[in-house]
PDB file of C-alpha atoms in Angstrom:
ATOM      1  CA  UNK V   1       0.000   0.000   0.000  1.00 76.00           C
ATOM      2  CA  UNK V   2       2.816   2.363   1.388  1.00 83.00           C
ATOM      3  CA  UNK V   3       4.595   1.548  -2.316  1.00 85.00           C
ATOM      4  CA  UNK V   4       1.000   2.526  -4.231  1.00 81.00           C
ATOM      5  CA  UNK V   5       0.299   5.352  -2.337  1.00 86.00           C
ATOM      6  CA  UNK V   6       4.386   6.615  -3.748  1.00 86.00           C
ATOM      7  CA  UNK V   7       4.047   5.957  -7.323  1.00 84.00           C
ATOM      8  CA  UNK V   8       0.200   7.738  -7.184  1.00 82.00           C
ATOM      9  CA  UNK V   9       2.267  10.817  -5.912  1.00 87.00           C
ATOM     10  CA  UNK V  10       1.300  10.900  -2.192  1.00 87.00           C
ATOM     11  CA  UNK V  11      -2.336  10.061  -2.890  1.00 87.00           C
ATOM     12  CA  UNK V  12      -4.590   8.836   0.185  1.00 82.00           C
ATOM     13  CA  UNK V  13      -7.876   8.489  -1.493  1.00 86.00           C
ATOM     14  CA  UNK V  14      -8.196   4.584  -2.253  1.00 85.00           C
ATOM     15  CA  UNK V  15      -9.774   5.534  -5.697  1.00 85.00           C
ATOM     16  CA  UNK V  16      -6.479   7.469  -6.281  1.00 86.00           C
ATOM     17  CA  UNK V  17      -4.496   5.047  -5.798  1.00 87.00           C
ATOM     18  CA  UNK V  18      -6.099   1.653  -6.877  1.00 85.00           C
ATOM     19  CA  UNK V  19      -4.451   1.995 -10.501  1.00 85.00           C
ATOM     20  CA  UNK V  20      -0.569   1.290  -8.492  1.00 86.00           C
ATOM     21  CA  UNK V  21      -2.070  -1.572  -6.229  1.00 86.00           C
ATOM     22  CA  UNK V  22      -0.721  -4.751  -7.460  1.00 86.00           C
ATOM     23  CA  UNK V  23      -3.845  -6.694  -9.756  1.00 81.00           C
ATOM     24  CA  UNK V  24      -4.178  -9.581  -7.691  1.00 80.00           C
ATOM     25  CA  UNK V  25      -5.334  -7.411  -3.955  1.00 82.00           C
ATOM     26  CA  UNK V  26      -6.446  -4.227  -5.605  1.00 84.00           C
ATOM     27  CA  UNK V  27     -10.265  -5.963  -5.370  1.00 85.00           C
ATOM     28  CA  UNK V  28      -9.811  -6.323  -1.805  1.00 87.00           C
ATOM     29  CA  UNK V  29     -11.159  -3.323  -0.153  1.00 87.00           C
ATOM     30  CA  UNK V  30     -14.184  -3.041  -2.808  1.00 89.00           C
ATOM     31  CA  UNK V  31     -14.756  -7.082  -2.229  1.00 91.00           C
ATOM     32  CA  UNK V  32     -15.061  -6.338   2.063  1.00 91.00           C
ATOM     33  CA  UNK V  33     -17.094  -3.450   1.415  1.00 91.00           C
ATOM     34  CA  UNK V  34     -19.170  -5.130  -0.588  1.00 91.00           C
ATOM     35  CA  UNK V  35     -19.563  -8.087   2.006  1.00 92.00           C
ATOM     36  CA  UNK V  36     -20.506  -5.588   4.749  1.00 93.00           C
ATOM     37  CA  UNK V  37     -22.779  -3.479   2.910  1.00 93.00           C
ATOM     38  CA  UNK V  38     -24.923  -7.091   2.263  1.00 90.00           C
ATOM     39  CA  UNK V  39     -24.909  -7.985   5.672  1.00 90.00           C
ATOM     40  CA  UNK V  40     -26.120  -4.547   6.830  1.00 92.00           C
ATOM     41  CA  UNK V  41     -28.684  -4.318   3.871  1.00 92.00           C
ATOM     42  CA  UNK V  42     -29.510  -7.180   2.881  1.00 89.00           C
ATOM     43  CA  UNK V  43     -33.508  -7.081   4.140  1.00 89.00           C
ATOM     44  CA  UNK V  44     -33.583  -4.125   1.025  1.00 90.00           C
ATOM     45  CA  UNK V  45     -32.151  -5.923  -1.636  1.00 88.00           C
ATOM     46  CA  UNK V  46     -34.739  -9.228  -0.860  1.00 88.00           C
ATOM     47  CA  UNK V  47     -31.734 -10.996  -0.057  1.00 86.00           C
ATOM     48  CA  UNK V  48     -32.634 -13.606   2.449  1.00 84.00           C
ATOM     49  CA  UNK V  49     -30.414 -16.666   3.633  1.00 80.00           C
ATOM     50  CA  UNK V  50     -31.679 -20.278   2.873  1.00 77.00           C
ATOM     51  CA  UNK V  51     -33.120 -22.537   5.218  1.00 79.00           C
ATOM     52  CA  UNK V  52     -30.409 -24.710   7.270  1.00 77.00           C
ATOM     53  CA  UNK V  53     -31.429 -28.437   6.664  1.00 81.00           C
ATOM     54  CA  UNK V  54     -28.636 -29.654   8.838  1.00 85.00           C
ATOM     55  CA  UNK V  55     -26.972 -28.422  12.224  1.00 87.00           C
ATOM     56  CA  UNK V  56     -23.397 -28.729  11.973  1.00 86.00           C
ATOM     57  CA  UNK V  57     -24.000 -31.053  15.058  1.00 89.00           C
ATOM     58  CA  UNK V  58     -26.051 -33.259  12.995  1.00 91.00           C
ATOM     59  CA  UNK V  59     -23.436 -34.279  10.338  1.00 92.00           C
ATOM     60  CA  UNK V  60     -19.916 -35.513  10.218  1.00 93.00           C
ATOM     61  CA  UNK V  61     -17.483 -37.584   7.675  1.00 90.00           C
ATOM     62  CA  UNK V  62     -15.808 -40.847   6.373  1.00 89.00           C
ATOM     63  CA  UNK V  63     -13.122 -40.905   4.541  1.00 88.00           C
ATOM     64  CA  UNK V  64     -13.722 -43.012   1.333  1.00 87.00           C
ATOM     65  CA  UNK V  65     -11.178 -45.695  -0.489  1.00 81.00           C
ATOM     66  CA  UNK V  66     -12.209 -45.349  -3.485  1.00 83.00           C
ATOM     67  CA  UNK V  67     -14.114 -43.212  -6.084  1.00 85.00           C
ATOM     68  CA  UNK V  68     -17.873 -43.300  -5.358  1.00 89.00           C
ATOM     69  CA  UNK V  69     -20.720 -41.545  -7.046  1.00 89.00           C
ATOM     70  CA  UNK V  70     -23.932 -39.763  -5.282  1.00 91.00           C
ATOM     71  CA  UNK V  71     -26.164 -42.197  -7.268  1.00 88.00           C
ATOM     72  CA  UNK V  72     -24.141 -45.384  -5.599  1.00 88.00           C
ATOM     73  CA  UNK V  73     -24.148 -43.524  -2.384  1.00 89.00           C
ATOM     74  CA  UNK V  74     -27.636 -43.005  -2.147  1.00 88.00           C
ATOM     75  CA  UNK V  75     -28.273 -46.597  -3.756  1.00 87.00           C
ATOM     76  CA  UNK V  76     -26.722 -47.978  -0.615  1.00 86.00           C
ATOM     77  CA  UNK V  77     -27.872 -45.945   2.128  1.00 87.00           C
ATOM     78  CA  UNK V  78     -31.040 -45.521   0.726  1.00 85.00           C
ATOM     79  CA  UNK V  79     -31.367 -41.620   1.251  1.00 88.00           C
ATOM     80  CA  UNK V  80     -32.087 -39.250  -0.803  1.00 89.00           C
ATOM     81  CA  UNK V  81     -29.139 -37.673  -3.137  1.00 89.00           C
ATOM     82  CA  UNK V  82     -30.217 -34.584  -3.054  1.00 89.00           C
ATOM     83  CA  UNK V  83     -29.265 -34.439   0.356  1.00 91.00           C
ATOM     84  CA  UNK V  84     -25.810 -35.390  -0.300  1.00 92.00           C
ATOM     85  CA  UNK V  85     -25.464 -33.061  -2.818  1.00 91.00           C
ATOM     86  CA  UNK V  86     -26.461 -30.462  -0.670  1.00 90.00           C
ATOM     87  CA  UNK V  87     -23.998 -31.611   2.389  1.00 92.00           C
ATOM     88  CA  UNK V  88     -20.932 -32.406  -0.315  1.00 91.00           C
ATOM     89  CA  UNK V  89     -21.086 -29.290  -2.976  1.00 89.00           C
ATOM     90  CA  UNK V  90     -17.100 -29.119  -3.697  1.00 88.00           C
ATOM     91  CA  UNK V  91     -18.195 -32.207  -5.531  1.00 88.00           C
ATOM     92  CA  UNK V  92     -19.512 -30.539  -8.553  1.00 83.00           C
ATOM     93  CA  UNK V  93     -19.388 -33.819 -10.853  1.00 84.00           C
ATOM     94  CA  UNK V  94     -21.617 -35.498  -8.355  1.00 88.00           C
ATOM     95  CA  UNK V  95     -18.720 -38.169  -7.557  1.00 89.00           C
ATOM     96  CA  UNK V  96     -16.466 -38.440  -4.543  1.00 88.00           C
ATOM     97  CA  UNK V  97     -12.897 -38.583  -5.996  1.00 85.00           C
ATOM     98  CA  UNK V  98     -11.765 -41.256  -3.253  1.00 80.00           C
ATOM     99  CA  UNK V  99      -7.976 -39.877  -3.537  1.00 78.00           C
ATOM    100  CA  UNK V 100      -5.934 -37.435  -1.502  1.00 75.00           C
ATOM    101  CA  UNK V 101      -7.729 -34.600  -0.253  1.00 77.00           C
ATOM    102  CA  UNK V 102     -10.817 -35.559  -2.472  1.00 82.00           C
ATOM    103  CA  UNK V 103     -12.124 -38.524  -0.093  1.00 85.00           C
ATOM    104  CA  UNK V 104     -14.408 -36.597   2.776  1.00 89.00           C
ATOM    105  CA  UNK V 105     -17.901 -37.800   2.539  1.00 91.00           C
ATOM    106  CA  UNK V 106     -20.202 -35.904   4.935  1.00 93.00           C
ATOM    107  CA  UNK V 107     -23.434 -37.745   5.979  1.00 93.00           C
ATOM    108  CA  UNK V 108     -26.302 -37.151   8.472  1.00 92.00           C
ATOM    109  CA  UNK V 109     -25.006 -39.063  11.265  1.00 92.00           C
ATOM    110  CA  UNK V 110     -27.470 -41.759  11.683  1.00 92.00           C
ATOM    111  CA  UNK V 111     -26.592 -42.387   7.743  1.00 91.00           C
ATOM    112  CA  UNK V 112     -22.991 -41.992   8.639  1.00 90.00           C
ATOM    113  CA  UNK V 113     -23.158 -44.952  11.186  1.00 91.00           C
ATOM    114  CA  UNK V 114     -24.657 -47.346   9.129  1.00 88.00           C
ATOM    115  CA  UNK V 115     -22.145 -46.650   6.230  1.00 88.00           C
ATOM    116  CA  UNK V 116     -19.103 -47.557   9.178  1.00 89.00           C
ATOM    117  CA  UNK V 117     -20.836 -50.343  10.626  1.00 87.00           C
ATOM    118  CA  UNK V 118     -21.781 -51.884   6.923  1.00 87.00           C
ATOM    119  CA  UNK V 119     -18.445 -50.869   5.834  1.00 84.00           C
ATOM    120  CA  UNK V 120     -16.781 -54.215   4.737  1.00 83.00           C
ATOM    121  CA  UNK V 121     -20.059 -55.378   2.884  1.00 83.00           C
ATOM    122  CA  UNK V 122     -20.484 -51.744   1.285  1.00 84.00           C
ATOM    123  CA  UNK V 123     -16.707 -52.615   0.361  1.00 81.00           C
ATOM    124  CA  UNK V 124     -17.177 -55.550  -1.439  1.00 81.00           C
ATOM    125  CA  UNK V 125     -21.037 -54.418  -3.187  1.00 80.00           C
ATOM    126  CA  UNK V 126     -18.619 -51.481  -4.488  1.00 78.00           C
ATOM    127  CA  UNK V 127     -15.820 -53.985  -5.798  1.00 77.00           C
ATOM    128  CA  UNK V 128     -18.554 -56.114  -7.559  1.00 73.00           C
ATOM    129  CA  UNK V 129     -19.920 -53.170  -9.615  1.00 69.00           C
ATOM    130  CA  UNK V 130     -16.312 -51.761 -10.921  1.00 63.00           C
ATOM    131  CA  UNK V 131     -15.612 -55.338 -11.846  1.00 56.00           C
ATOM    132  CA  UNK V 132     -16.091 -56.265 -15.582  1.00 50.00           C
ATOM    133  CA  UNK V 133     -18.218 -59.515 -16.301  1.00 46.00           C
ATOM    134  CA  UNK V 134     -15.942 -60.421 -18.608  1.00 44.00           C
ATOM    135  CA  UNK V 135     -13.313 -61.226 -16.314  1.00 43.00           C
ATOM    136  CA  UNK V 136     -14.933 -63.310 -13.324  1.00 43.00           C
ATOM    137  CA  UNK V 137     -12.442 -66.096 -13.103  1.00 44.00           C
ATOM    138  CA  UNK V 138      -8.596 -65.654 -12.464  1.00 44.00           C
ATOM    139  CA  UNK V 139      -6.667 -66.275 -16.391  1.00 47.00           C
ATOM    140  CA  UNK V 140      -3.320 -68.382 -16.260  1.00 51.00           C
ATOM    141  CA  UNK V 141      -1.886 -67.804 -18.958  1.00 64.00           C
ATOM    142  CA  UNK V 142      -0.389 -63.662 -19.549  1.00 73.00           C
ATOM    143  CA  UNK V 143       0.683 -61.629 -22.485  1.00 80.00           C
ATOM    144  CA  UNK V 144       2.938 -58.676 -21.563  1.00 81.00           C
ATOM    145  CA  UNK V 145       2.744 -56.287 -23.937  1.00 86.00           C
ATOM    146  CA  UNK V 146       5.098 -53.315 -24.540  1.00 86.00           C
ATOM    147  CA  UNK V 147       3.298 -50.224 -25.576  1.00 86.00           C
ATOM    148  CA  UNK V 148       4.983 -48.920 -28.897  1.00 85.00           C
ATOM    149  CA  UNK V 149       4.483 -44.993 -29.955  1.00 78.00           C
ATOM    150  CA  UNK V 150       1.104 -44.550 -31.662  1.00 74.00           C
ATOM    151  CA  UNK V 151      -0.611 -47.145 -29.876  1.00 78.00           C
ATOM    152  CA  UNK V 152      -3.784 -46.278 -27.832  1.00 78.00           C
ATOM    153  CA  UNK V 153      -6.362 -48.703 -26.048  1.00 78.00           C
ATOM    154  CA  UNK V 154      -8.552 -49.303 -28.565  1.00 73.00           C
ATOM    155  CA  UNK V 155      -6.353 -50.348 -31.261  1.00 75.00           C
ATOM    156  CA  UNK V 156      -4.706 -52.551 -28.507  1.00 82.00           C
ATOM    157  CA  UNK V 157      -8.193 -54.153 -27.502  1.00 77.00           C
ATOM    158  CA  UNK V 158      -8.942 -54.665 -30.894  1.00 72.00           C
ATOM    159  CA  UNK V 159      -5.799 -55.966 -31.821  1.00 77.00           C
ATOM    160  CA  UNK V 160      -6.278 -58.895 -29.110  1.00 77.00           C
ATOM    161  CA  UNK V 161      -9.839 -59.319 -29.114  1.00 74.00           C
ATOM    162  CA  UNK V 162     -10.771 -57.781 -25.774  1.00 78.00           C
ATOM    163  CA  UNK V 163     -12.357 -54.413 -24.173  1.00 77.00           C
ATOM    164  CA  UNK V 164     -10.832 -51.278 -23.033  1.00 78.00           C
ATOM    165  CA  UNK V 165     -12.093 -51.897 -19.981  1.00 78.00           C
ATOM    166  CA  UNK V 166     -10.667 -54.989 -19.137  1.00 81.00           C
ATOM    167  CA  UNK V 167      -7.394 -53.825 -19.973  1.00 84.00           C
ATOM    168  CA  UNK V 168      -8.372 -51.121 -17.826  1.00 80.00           C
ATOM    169  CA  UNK V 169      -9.227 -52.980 -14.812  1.00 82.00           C
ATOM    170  CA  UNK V 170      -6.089 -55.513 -15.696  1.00 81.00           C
ATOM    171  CA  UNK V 171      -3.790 -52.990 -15.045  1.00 82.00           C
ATOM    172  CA  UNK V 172      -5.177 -50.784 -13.092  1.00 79.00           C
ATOM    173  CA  UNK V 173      -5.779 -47.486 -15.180  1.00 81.00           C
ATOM    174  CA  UNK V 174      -7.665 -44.747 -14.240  1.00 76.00           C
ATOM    175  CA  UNK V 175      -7.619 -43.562 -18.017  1.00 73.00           C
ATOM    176  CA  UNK V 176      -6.830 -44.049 -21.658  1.00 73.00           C
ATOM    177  CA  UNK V 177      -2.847 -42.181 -21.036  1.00 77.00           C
ATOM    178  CA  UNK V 178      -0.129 -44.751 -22.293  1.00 82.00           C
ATOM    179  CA  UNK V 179       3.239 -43.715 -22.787  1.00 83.00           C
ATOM    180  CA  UNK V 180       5.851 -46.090 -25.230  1.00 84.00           C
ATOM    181  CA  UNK V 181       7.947 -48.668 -22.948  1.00 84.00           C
ATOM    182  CA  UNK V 182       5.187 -49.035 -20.906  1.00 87.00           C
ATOM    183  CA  UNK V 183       3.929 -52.688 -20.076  1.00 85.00           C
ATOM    184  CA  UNK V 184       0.472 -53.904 -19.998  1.00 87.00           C
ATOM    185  CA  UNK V 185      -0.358 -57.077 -19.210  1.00 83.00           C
ATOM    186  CA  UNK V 186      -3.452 -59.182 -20.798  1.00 84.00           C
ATOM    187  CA  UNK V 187      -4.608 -62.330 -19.781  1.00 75.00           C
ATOM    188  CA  UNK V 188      -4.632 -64.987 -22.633  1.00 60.00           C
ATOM    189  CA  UNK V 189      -7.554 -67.021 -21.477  1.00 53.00           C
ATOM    190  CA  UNK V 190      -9.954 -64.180 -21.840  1.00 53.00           C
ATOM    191  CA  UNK V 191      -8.740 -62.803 -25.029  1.00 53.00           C
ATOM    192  CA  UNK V 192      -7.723 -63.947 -28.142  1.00 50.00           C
ATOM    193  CA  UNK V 193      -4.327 -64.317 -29.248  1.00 48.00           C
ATOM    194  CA  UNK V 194      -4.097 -62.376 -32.085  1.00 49.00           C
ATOM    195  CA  UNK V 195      -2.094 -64.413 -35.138  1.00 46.00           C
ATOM    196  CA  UNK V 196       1.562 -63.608 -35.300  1.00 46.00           C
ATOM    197  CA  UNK V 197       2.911 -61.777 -38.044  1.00 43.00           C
ATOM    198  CA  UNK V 198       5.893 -64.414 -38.667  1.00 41.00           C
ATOM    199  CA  UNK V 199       2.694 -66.750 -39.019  1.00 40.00           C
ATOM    200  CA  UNK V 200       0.832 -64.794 -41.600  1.00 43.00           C
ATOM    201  CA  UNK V 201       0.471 -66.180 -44.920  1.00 39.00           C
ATOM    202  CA  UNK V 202       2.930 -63.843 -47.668  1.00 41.00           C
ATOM    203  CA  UNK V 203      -0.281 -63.644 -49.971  1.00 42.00           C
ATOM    204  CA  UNK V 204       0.297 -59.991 -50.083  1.00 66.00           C
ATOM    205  CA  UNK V 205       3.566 -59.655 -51.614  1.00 73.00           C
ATOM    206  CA  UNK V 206       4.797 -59.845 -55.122  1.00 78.00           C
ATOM    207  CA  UNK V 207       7.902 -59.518 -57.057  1.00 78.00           C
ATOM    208  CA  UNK V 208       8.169 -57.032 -59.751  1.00 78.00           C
ATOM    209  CA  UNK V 209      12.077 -56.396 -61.214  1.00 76.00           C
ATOM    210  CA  UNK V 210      14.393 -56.962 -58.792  1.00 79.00           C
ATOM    211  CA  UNK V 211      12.062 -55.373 -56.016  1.00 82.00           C
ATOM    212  CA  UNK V 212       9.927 -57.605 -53.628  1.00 82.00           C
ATOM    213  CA  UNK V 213       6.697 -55.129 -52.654  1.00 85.00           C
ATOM    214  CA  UNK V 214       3.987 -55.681 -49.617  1.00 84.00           C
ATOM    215  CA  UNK V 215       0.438 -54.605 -49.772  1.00 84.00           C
ATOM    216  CA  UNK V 216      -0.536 -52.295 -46.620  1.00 83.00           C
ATOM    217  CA  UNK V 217      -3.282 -53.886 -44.471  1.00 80.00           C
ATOM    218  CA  UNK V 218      -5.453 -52.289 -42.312  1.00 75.00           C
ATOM    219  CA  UNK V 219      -4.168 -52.158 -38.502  1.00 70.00           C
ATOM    220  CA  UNK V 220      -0.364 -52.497 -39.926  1.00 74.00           C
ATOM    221  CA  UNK V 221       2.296 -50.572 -38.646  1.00 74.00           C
ATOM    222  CA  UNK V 222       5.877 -50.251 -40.135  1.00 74.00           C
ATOM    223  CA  UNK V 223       7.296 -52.476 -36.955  1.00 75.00           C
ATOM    224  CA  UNK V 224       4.760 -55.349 -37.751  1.00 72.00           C
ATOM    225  CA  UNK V 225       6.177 -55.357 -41.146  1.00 78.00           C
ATOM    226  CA  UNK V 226       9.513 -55.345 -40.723  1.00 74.00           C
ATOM    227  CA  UNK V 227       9.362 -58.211 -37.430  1.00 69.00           C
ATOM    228  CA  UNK V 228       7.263 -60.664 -40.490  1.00 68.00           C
ATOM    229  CA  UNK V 229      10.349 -59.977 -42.929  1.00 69.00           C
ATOM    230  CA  UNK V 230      12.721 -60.125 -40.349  1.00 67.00           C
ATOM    231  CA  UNK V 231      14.307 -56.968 -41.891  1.00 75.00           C
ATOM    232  CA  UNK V 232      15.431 -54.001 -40.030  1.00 76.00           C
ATOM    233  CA  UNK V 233      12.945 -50.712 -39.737  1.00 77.00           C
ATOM    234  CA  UNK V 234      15.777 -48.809 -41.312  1.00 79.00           C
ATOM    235  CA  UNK V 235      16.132 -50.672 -44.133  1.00 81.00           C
ATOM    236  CA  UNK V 236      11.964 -50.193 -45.105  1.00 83.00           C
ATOM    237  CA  UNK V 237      13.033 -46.688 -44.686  1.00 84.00           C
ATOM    238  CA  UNK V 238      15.661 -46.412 -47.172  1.00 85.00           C
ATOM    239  CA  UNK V 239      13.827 -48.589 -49.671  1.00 87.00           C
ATOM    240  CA  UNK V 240      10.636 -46.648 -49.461  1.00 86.00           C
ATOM    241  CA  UNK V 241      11.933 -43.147 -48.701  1.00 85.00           C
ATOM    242  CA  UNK V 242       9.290 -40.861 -50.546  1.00 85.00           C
ATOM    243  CA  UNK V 243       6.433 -43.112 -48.900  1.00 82.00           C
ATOM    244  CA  UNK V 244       5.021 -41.366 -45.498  1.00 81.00           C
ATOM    245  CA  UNK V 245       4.690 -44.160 -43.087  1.00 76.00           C
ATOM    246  CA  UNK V 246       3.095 -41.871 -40.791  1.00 74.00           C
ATOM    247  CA  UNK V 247      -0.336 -41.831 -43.364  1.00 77.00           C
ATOM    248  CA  UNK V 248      -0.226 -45.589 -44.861  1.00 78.00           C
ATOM    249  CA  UNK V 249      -2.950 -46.911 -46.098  1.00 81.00           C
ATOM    250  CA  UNK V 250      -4.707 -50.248 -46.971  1.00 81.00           C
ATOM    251  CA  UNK V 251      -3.785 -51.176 -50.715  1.00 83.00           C
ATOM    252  CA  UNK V 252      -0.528 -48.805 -50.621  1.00 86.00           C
ATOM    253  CA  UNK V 253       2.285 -50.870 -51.778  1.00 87.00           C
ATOM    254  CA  UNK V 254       5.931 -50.935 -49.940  1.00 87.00           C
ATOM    255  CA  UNK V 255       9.394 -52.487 -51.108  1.00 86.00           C
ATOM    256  CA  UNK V 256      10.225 -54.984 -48.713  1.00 82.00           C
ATOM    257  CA  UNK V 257      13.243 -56.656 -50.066  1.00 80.00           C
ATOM    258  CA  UNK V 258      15.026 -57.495 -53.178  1.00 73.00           C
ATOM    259  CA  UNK V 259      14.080 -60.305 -55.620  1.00 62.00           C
TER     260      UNK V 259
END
């Protein structure tokens, strides 16, 4: 203020000097008059608080596991979600987080004490629901699979004949995010293994002059290619140089080797 009320020349009026207060507390003193001048006139403006449902005395919290919605909530408890909503309005997406500061739950208390002492069984009804169908039993036999740059869920699940959401729930991800080098595992009993490309049939080549060519299919990618030739990616490279193997498409026709 001291530094404001320099640069405005020796100004004391607030008005003077609000143009040398720093942007982020020059709202300050408006903002607190404004607050006062509600509470002292509020009756004139119509502006009347809302009735308290609750007493503070009346609720309390629980600190949740995992990431609940209102609808679940209320499911369980078998109260009203409005009333949740109403005692939990930081959650604006109607869902309580269940992670690091995000996890407070406030109930009535008579709700509150049958959430703690059904806790375990509310635990496991929970578990049930985020659980696919799909994926009941415990597989024996696992695919790790390294996460190459382009690749996103659903071309994974589609590559081995499963859901995003079981590879979801198989390794644990919150999202769709994968980064390359990362390793997913899928469980080979409740997918299907998708055919190798060593064991793919080499219907799609032909030789023309001393150049052997590949036709693109759809879902290849220039690694596939060059693991089934047993070539380098380098070498597809320099063969095909004026071909953009970022925009291949089904038909397009590569050098793969020489006749």
């Amino acid at each position: 203020m001291a530094r404001a009320i320099r640069r405005s020349g020796g100004k004391k009026d607030y008005w003077d000097i609000y143009p040398f207060l720093p942007r982020e507390t020059r709202g300050y003193v408006p903002a607190f008059i404004a607050v006062n001048y509600l509470f002292n006139y509020a009756d004139s403006h119509f502006i009347f608080a809302s009735p308290v449902e609750f007493k503070n005395y009346e609720v309390d919290s629980v600190h949740l596991k995992q990431k609940v919605s209102f609808a679940e909530i209320a499911d369980l408890l078998q109260i009203d979600e409005s009333i949740i909503e109403v005692l939990n309005p930081s959650y604006r997406l109607k869902t309580v987080p269940g992670y690091g500061d995000f996890n407070h739950l406030y109930l009535p208390i008579p709700d509150l004490n049958r959430w703690i002492a059904n806790e375990d069984t509310i635990q496991k009804i929970l578990a049930a629901k985020s659980k696919p169908e799909a994926i009941e039993e415990t597989p024996q036999d696992v695919i790790y699979y390294t996460v190459r740059s382009g690749d996103y869920l659903g071309r994974i699940a589609s590559r081995h004949s499963c859901s995003i959401r079981q590879i979801q729930y198989w390794n644990n991800l919150n999202g769709t995010y994968l980064k390359p080098g990362q390793q997913l595992i899928l469980y080979a009993d409740q997918v299907k293994k998708p055919a190798s490309p060593q064991s793919q049939p080499p219907a799609k080549t032909e030789t023309s002059g001393n150049n052997v060519y590949y036709s693109i299919q759809s879902g290849d990618t220039l690694w596939d290619i060059a693991k089934a030739r047993g070539i380098s990616v380098e070498d597809l490279k320099r063969w095909n140089s004026s071909v953009n193997f970022n925009n291949m498409k089904p038909g397009q026709k590569i050098v793969i080797g020489k006749a």
